[in-house]
Tab-separated table of C-alpha atoms in Angstrom:
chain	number	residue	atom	x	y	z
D	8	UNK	CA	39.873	82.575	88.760
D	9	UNK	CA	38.620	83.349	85.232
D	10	UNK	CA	39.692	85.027	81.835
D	11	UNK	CA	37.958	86.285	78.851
D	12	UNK	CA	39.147	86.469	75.433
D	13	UNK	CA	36.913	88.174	73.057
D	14	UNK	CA	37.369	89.130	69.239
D	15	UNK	CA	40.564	87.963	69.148
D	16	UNK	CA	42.597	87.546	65.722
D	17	UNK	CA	41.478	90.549	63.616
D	18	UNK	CA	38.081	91.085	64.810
D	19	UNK	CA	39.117	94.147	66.702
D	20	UNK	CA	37.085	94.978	69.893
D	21	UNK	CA	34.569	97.316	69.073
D	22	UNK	CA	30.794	96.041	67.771
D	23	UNK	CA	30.144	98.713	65.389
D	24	UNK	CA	30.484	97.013	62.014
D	25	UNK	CA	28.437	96.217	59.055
D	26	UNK	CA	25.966	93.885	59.269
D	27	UNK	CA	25.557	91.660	55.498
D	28	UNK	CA	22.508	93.648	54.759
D	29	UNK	CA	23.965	97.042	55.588
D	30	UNK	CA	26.958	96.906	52.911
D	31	UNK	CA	24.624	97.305	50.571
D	32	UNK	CA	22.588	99.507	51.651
D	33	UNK	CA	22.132	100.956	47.857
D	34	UNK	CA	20.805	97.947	46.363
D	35	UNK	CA	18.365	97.835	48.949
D	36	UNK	CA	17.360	101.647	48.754
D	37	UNK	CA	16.778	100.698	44.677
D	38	UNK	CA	13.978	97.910	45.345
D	39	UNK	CA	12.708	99.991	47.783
D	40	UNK	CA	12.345	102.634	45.209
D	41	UNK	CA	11.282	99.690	42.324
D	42	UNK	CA	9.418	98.019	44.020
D	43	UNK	CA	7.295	101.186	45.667
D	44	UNK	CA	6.515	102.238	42.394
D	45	UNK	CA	5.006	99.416	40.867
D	46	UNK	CA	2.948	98.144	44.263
D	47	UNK	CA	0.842	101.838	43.365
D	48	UNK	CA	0.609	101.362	39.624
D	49	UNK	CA	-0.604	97.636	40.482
D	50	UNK	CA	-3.194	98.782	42.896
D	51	UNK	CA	-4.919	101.198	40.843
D	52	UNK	CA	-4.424	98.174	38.179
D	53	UNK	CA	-6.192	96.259	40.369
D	54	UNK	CA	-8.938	98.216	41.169
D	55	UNK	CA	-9.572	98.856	36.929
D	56	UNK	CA	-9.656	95.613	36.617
D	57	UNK	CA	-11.052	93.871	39.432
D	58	UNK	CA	-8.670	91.291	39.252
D	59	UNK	CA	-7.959	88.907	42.932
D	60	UNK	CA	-4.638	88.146	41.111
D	61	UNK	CA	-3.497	91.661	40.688
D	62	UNK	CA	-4.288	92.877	43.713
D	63	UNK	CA	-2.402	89.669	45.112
D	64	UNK	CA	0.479	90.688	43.618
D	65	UNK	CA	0.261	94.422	44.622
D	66	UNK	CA	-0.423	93.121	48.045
D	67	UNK	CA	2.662	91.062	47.987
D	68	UNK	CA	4.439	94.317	46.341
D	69	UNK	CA	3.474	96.597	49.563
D	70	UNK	CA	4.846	93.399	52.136
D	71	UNK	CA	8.103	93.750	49.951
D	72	UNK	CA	8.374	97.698	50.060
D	73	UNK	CA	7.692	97.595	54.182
D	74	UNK	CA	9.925	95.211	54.183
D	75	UNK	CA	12.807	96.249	52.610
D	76	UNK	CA	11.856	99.924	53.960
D	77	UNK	CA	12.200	98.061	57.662
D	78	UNK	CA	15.416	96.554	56.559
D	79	UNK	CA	16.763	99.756	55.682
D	80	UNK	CA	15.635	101.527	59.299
D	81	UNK	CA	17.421	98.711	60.791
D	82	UNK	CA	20.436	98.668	59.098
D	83	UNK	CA	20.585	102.616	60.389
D	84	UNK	CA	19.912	101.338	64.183
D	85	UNK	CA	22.362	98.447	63.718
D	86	UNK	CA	25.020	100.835	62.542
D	87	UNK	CA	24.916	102.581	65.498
D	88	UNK	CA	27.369	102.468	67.974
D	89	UNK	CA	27.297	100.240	71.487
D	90	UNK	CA	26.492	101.784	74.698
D	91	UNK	CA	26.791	100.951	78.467
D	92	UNK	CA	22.730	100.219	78.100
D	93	UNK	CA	23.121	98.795	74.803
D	94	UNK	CA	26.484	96.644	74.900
D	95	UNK	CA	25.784	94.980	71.520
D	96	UNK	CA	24.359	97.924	69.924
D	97	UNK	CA	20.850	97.570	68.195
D	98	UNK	CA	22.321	95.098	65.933
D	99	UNK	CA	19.462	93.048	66.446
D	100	UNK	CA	17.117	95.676	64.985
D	101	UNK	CA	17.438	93.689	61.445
D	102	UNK	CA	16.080	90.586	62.953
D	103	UNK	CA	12.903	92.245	64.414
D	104	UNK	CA	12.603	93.464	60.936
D	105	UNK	CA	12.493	90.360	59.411
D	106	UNK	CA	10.069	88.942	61.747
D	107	UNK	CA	7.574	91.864	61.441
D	108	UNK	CA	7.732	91.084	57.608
D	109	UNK	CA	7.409	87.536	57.576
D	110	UNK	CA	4.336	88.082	60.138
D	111	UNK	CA	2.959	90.621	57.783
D	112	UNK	CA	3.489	88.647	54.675
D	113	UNK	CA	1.804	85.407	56.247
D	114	UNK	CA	-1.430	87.753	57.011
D	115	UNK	CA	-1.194	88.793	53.204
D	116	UNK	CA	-1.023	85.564	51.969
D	117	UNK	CA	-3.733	84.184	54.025
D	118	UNK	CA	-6.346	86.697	53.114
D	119	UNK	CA	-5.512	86.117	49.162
D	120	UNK	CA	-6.407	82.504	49.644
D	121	UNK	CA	-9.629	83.421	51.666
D	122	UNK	CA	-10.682	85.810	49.171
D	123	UNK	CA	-9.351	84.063	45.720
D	124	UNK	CA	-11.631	80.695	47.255
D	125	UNK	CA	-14.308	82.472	47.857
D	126	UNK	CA	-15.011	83.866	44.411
D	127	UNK	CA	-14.060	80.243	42.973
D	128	UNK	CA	-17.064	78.970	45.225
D	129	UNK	CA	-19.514	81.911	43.591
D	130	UNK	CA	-21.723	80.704	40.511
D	131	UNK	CA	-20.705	83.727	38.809
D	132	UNK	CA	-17.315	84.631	39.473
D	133	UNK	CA	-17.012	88.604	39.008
D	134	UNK	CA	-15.731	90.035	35.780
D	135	UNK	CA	-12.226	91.499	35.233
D	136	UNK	CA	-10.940	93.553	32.759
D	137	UNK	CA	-8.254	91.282	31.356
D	138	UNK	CA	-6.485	93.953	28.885
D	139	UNK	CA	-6.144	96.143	31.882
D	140	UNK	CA	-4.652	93.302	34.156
D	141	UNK	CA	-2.270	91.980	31.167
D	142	UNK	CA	-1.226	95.670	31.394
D	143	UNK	CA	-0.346	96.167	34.432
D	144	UNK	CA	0.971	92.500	35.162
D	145	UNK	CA	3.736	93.349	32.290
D	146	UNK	CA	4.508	96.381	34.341
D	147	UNK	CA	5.155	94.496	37.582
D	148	UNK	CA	7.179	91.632	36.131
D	149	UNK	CA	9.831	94.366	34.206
D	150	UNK	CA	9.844	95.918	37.710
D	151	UNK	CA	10.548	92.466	39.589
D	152	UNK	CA	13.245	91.688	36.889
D	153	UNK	CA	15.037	94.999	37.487
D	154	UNK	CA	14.928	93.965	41.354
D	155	UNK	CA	16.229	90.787	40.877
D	156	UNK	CA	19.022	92.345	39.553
D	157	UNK	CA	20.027	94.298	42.000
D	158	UNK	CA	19.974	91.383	44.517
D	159	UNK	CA	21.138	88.498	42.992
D	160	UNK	CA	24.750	88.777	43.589
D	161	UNK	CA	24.164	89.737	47.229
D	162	UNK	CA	21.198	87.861	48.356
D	163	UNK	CA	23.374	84.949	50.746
D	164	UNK	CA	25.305	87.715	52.954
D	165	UNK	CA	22.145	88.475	55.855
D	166	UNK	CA	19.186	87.363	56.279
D	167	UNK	CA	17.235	90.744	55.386
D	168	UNK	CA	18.949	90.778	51.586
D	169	UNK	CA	18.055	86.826	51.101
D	170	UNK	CA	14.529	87.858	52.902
D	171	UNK	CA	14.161	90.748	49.802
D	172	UNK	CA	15.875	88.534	47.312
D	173	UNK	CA	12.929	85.833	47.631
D	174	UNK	CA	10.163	87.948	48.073
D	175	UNK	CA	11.279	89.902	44.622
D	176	UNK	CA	12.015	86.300	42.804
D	177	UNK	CA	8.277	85.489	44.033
D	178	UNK	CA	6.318	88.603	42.964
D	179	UNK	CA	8.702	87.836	38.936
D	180	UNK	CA	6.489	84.583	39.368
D	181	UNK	CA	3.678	85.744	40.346
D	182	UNK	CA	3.761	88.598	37.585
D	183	UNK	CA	3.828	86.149	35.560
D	184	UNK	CA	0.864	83.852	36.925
D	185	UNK	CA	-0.967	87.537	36.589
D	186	UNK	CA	0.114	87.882	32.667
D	187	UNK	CA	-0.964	84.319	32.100
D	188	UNK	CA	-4.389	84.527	34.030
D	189	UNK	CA	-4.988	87.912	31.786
D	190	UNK	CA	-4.154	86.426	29.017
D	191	UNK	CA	-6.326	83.265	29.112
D	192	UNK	CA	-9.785	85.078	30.699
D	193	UNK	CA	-8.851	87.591	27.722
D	194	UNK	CA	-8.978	85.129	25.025
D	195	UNK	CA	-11.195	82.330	25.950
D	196	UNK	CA	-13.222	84.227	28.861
D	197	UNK	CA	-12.616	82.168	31.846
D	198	UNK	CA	-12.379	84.830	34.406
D	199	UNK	CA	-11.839	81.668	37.070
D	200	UNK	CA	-8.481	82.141	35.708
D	201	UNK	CA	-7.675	85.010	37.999
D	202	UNK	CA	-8.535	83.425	40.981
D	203	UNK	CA	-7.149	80.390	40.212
D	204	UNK	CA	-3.440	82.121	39.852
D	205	UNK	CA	-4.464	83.818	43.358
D	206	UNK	CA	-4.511	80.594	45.005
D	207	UNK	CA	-1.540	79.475	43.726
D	208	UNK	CA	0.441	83.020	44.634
D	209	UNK	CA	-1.265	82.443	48.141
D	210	UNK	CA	0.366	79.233	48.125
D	211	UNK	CA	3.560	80.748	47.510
D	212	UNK	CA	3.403	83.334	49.809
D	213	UNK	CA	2.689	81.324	52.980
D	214	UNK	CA	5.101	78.427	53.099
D	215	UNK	CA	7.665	81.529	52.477
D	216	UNK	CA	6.687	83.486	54.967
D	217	UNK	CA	6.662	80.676	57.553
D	218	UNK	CA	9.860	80.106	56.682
D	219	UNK	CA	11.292	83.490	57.460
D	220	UNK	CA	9.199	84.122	60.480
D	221	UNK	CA	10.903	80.552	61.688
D	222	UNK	CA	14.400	81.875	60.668
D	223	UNK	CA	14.132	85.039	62.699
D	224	UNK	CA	12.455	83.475	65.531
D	225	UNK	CA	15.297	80.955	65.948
D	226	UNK	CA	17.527	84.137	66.043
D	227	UNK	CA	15.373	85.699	68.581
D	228	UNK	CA	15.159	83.084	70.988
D	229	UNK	CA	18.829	82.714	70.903
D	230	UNK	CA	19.154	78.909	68.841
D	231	UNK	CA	22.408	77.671	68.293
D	232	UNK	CA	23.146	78.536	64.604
D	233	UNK	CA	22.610	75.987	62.009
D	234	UNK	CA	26.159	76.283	60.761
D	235	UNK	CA	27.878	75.690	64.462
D	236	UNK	CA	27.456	71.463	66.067
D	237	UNK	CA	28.420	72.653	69.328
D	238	UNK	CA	29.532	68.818	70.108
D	239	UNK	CA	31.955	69.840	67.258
D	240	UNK	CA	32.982	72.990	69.353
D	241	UNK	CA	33.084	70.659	72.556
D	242	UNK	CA	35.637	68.439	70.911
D	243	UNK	CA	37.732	70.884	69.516
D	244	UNK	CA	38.289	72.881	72.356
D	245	UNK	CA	38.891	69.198	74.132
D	246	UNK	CA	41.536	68.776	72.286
D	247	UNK	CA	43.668	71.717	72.867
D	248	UNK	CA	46.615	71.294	75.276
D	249	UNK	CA	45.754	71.410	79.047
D	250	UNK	CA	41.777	71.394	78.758
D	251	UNK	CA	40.389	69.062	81.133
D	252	UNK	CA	36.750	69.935	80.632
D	253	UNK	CA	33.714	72.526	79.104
D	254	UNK	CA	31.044	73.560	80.362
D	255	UNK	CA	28.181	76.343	80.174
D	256	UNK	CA	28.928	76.324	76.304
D	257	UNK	CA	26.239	78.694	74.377
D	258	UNK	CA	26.201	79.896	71.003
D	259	UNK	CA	23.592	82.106	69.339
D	260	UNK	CA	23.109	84.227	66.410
D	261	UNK	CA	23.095	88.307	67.469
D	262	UNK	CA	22.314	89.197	63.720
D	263	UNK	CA	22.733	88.257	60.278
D	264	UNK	CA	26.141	87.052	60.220
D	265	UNK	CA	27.265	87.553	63.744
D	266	UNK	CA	27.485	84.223	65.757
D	267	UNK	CA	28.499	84.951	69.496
D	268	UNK	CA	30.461	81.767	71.346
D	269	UNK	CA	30.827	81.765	75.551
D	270	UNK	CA	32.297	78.923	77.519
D	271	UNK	CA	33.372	77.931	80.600
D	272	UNK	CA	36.991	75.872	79.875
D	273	UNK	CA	38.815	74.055	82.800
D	274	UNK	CA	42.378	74.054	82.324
D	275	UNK	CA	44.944	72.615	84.181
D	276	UNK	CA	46.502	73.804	87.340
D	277	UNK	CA	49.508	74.491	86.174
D	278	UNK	CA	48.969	76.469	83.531
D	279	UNK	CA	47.646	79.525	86.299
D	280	UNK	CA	50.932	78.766	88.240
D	281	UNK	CA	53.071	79.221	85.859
D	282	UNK	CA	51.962	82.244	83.650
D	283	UNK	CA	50.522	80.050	80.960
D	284	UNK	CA	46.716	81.189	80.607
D	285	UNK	CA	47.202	84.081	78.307
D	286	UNK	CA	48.537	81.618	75.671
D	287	UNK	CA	45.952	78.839	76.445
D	288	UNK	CA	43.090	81.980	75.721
D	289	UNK	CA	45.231	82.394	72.136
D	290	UNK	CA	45.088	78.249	71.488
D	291	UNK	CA	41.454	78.448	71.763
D	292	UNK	CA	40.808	81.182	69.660
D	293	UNK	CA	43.098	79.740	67.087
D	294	UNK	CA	41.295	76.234	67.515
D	295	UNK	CA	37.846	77.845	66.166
D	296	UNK	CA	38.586	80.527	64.211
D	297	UNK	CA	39.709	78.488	61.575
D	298	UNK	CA	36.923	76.194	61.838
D	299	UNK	CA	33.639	78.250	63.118
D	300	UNK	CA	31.910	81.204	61.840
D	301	UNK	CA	32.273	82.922	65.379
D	302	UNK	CA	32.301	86.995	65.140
D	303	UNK	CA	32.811	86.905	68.827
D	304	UNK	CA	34.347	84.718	71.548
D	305	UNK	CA	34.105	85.024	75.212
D	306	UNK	CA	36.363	82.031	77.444
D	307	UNK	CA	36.445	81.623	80.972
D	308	UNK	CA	39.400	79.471	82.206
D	309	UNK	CA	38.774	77.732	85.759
D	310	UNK	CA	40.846	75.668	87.411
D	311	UNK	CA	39.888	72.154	88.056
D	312	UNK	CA	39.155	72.985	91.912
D	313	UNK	CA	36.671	75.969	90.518
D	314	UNK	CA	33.931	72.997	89.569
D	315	UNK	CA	32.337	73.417	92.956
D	316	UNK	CA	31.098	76.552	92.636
D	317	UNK	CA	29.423	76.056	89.537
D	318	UNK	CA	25.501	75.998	88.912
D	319	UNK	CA	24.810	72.204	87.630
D	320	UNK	CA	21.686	73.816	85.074
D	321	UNK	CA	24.206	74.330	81.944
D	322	UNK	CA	25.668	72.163	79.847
């Protein structure tokens, strides 16, 4: 004898809501449109000047214009509604878009390393055209600032926006690696200069992707969020009236701030005797709602007798 309880307490029923990256779905079509821009203007820049550096950046400019173009596409597939086929809707979408970025953007940085070491490693490294790079690095670092702009305020509410938030704070520093490598092979003529400031944007590209690929993997293979101690959960629901026991307790992440909650509670007796279960379902809700980030809820209540008939593989 079960019961479920799900979205209780102002959450309404339905899963067609906002994700965090899809209320601002303005700021994110402005990058897009920013950032575009300048990732052409920096490749032809690149290709005057024959600068490693510059076409590091622009490289890193094109990750961050699929990117945010993917996070827009999957903000319009998460705002769609659920379906028989699709109970959750494609919600998800934005976290397959994140991971196809961060994949992307580890590639990138990888090949700017390769190629930035080899030229350090030639006798005589190739010349650039440092008045054209200063140029066009000035160009990408008003572009990155304007970016910044639009993100700054909004970059903690999914993991898309703080996914374009750092990739537009890393191209403002690697602008301005760019401007500093022009200026230096401009004025004293060490061209190593530009490859030098390629390295070190390859270095920040990398660890950065890693760490987004890892942040959207965890989501797609269904890890307990970071913010949620389910031992926490465990003793919380423990201590509600007339729980005598959890089991099969799960949480995951659907999406950018959407963590789902199941669980198996055993109640008392009594409390399907006598009519009591409907309020036991509110208790619980009320127990982590206040305390958990939980978007949605899902309890089963079993009566101690149920135990037997229970699969002994979940926790």
């Amino acid at each position: 004898m079960g019961a479920n309880h799900s979205h209780g307490h102002g959450h309404g029923h339905g899963h067609g809501h906002l994700t965090g990256a899809g209320r601002h779905r303005g700021r994110l079509a402005g990058v897009l449109a920013i950032t575009g821009g300048v990732m052409l203007l920096q490749f032809a820049g690149a290709l005057v000047s024959d600068s490693v550096a510059l076409l590091a950046d622009a490289g890193h400019m094109l990750t961050d214009t699929a990117g945010v173009a993917l996070a827009l596409v999957a903000i319009t597939l998460a705002g769609r509604p659920a379906t028989p086929r699709w109970t959750f809707g494609l919600a998800r979408a934005e976290i397959l878009a994140a991971a196809v970025n961060a994949a992307v953007l580890f590639g990138l940085g990888a090949y700017v390393l390769y190629e930035a070491v080899t030229r350090l490693t030639l006798a005589r490294p190739p010349e650039i055209a440092a008045g054209s790079m200063l140029v066009f690095g000035v160009i990408g670092l008003v572009g990155n600032l304007f970016s910044m702009l639009l993100l700054v305020r909004v970059r903690g509410e999914s993991l898309n926006m703080r996914g374009a938030f750092l990739e537009v704070a890393t191209d403002t520093l690697t602008s301005l690696g760019v401007i500093i490598a022009a200026l230096v092979a401009w004025l004293t003529g060490f061209t190593r200069a530009d490859s030098i400031v390629a390295v070190l944007i390859g270095l920040l590209i990398v660890p950065r992707a890693l760490r987004l690929l890892y942040s959207a993997v965890n989501v797609l293979l269904e890890a307990t969020p970071a913010h949620i101690d389910l031992e926490e959960v465990r003793a919380h629901i423990m201590g509600v009236p007339h729980v005598r026991g959890v089991h099969d307790l799960h949480a995951w992440t659907l999406t950018s701030g959407m963590a789902v909650l199941t669980a198996h509670v055993v109640v008392e007796e009594e409390c399907f005797a006598d009519g009591h279960a409907p309020q036991m379902l509110d208790a619980l809700q009320e127990c982590l709602s206040g305390h958990f980030d939980l978007r949605h809820s899902t309890f089963q209540l079993e009566p101690p007798t149920h135990v037997q008939h229970e699969q002994p593989a979940h926790a």
